[in-house]
XYZ file of C-alpha atoms in Angstrom:
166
model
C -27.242 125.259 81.671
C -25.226 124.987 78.220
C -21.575 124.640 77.747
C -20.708 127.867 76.330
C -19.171 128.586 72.261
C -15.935 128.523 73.332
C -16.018 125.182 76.024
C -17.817 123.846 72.461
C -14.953 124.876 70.744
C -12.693 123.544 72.884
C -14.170 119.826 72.685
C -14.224 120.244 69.284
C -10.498 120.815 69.134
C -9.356 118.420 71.344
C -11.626 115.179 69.906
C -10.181 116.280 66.325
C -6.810 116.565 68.149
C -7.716 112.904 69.333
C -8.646 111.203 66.757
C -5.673 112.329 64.271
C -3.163 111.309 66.917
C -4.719 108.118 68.099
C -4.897 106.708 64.601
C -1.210 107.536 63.974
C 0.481 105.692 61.251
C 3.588 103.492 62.006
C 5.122 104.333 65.097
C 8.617 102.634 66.321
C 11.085 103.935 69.192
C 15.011 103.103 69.507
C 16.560 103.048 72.698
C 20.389 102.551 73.176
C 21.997 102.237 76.631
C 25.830 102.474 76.656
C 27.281 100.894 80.353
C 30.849 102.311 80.600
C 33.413 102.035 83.236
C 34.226 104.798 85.506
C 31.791 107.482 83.943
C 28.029 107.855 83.887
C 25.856 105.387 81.674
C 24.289 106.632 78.721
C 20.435 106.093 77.137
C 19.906 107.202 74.144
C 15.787 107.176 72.078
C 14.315 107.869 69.097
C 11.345 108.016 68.393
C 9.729 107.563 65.049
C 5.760 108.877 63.666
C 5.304 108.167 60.126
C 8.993 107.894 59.048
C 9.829 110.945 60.372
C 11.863 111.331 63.911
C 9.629 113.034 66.594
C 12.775 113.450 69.009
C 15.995 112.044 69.845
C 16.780 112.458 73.743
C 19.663 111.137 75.961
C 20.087 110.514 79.591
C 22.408 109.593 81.996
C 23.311 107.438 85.234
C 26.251 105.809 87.127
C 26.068 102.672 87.473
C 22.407 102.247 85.394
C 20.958 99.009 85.761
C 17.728 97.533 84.830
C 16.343 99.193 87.817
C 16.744 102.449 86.068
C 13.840 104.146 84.997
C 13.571 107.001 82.317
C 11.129 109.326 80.630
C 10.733 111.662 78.051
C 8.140 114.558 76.220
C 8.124 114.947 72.515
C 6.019 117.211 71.044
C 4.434 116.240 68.663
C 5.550 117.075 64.699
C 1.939 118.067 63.368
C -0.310 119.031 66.677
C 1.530 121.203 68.908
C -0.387 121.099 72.102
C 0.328 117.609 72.100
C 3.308 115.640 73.165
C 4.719 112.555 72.688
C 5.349 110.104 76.311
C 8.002 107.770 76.171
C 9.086 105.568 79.565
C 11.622 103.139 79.383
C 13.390 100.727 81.916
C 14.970 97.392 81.927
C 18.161 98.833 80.083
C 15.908 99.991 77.344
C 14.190 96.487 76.928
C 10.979 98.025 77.946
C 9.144 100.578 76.863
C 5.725 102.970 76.704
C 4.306 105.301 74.405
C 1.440 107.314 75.121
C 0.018 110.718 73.589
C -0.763 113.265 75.815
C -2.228 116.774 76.350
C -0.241 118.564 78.858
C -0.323 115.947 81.885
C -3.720 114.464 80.489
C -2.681 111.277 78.591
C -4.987 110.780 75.505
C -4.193 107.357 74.602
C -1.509 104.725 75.959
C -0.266 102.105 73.217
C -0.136 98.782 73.292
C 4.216 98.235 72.126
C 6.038 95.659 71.334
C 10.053 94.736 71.724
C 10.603 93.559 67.809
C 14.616 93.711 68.938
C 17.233 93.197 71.225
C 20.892 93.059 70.916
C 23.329 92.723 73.938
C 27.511 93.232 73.626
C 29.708 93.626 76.034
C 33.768 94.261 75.188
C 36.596 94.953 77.427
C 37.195 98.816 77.802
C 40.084 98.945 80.310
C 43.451 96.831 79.943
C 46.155 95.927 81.750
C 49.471 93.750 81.852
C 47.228 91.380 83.865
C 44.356 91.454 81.029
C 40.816 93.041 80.938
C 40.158 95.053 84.681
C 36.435 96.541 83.199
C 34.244 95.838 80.716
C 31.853 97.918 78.924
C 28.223 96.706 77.641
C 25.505 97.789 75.815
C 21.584 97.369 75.439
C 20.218 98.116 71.762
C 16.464 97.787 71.381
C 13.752 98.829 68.573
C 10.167 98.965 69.320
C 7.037 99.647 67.958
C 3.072 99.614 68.143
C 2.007 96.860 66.062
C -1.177 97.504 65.588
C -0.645 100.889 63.424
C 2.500 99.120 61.598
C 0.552 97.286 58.815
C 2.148 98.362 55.804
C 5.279 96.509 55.354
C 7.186 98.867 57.849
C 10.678 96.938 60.024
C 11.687 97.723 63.055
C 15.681 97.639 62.926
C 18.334 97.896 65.058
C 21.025 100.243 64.617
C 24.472 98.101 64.161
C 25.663 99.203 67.377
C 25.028 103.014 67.041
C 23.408 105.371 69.588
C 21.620 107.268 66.992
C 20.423 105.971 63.587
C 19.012 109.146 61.399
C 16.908 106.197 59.556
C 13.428 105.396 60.358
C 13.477 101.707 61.853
């Protein structure tokens, strides 16, 4: 038996679909988690294809730790039946990127922490002095191996959301 035109077509599609994404040009994610007092955490990503930004997402927790585990769809900017994956955990220190095609990943990338920057200030005073302190986790990554041509991978001086590509 013979796959029919359209199953053809189909496979045809999805291995061009493939092969555009999988050879993506520099790709770099931004994560920025915000521990506050009293309220719920914030994490904050970006994620970057080619200098342009893919998505920007947010989530939140009390009390997030490094325990904490978040994840996120893009689509993607050029192919629309595909999306971009992004997990993170370890206050943003770690991440994944992966392409994907509806729950069918297409390729998982091999990324690399470039940056980390910890600060911590006090956020609630009294007479007696500081009662809580506030912190946050900034952290750029990227896939190396499709960063070749001169590209960075900077932080964003302490802000949640750049607008820059890293």
């Amino acid at each position: 038996m013979f796959p029919s035109t359209k199953t053809l077509a189909a496979i045809a599609v999805i291995s061009a679909t493939f092969a555009r994404v999988t050879e993506a040009q520099c790709v770099a994610a931004r994560t920025y988690l915000h521990n506050r007092p009293f309220i719920d955490d914030v994490i904050t990503m970006e994620l970057w294809h080619s200098g342009r930004k893919v998505c920007s997402e947010r989530a939140s927790a009390f009390f997030a730790d490094n325990e904490d585990f978040y994840q996120w769809d893009c689509p993607d900017l050029d192919e629309p039946r595909v999306s971009w994956r992004v997990k993170t955990w370890e206050n943003g220190q770690q991440l994944e990127i992966s392409t994907m095609i509806g729950e069918q990943e297409l390729k998982a990338y091999d990324v690399e922490n470039k940056d980390t920057d910890y600060n911590d200030w006090c956020d609630a005073w009294t007479d007696n002095g500081c009662k809580a302190r506030a912190s946050s986790y900034e952290s750029c990554h990227w896939i190396s191996s499709v960063c070749t041509n001169g590209e960075t991978c900077n932080l964003c001086d302490g802000r949640a959301v750049c607008d820059t590509p890293p």
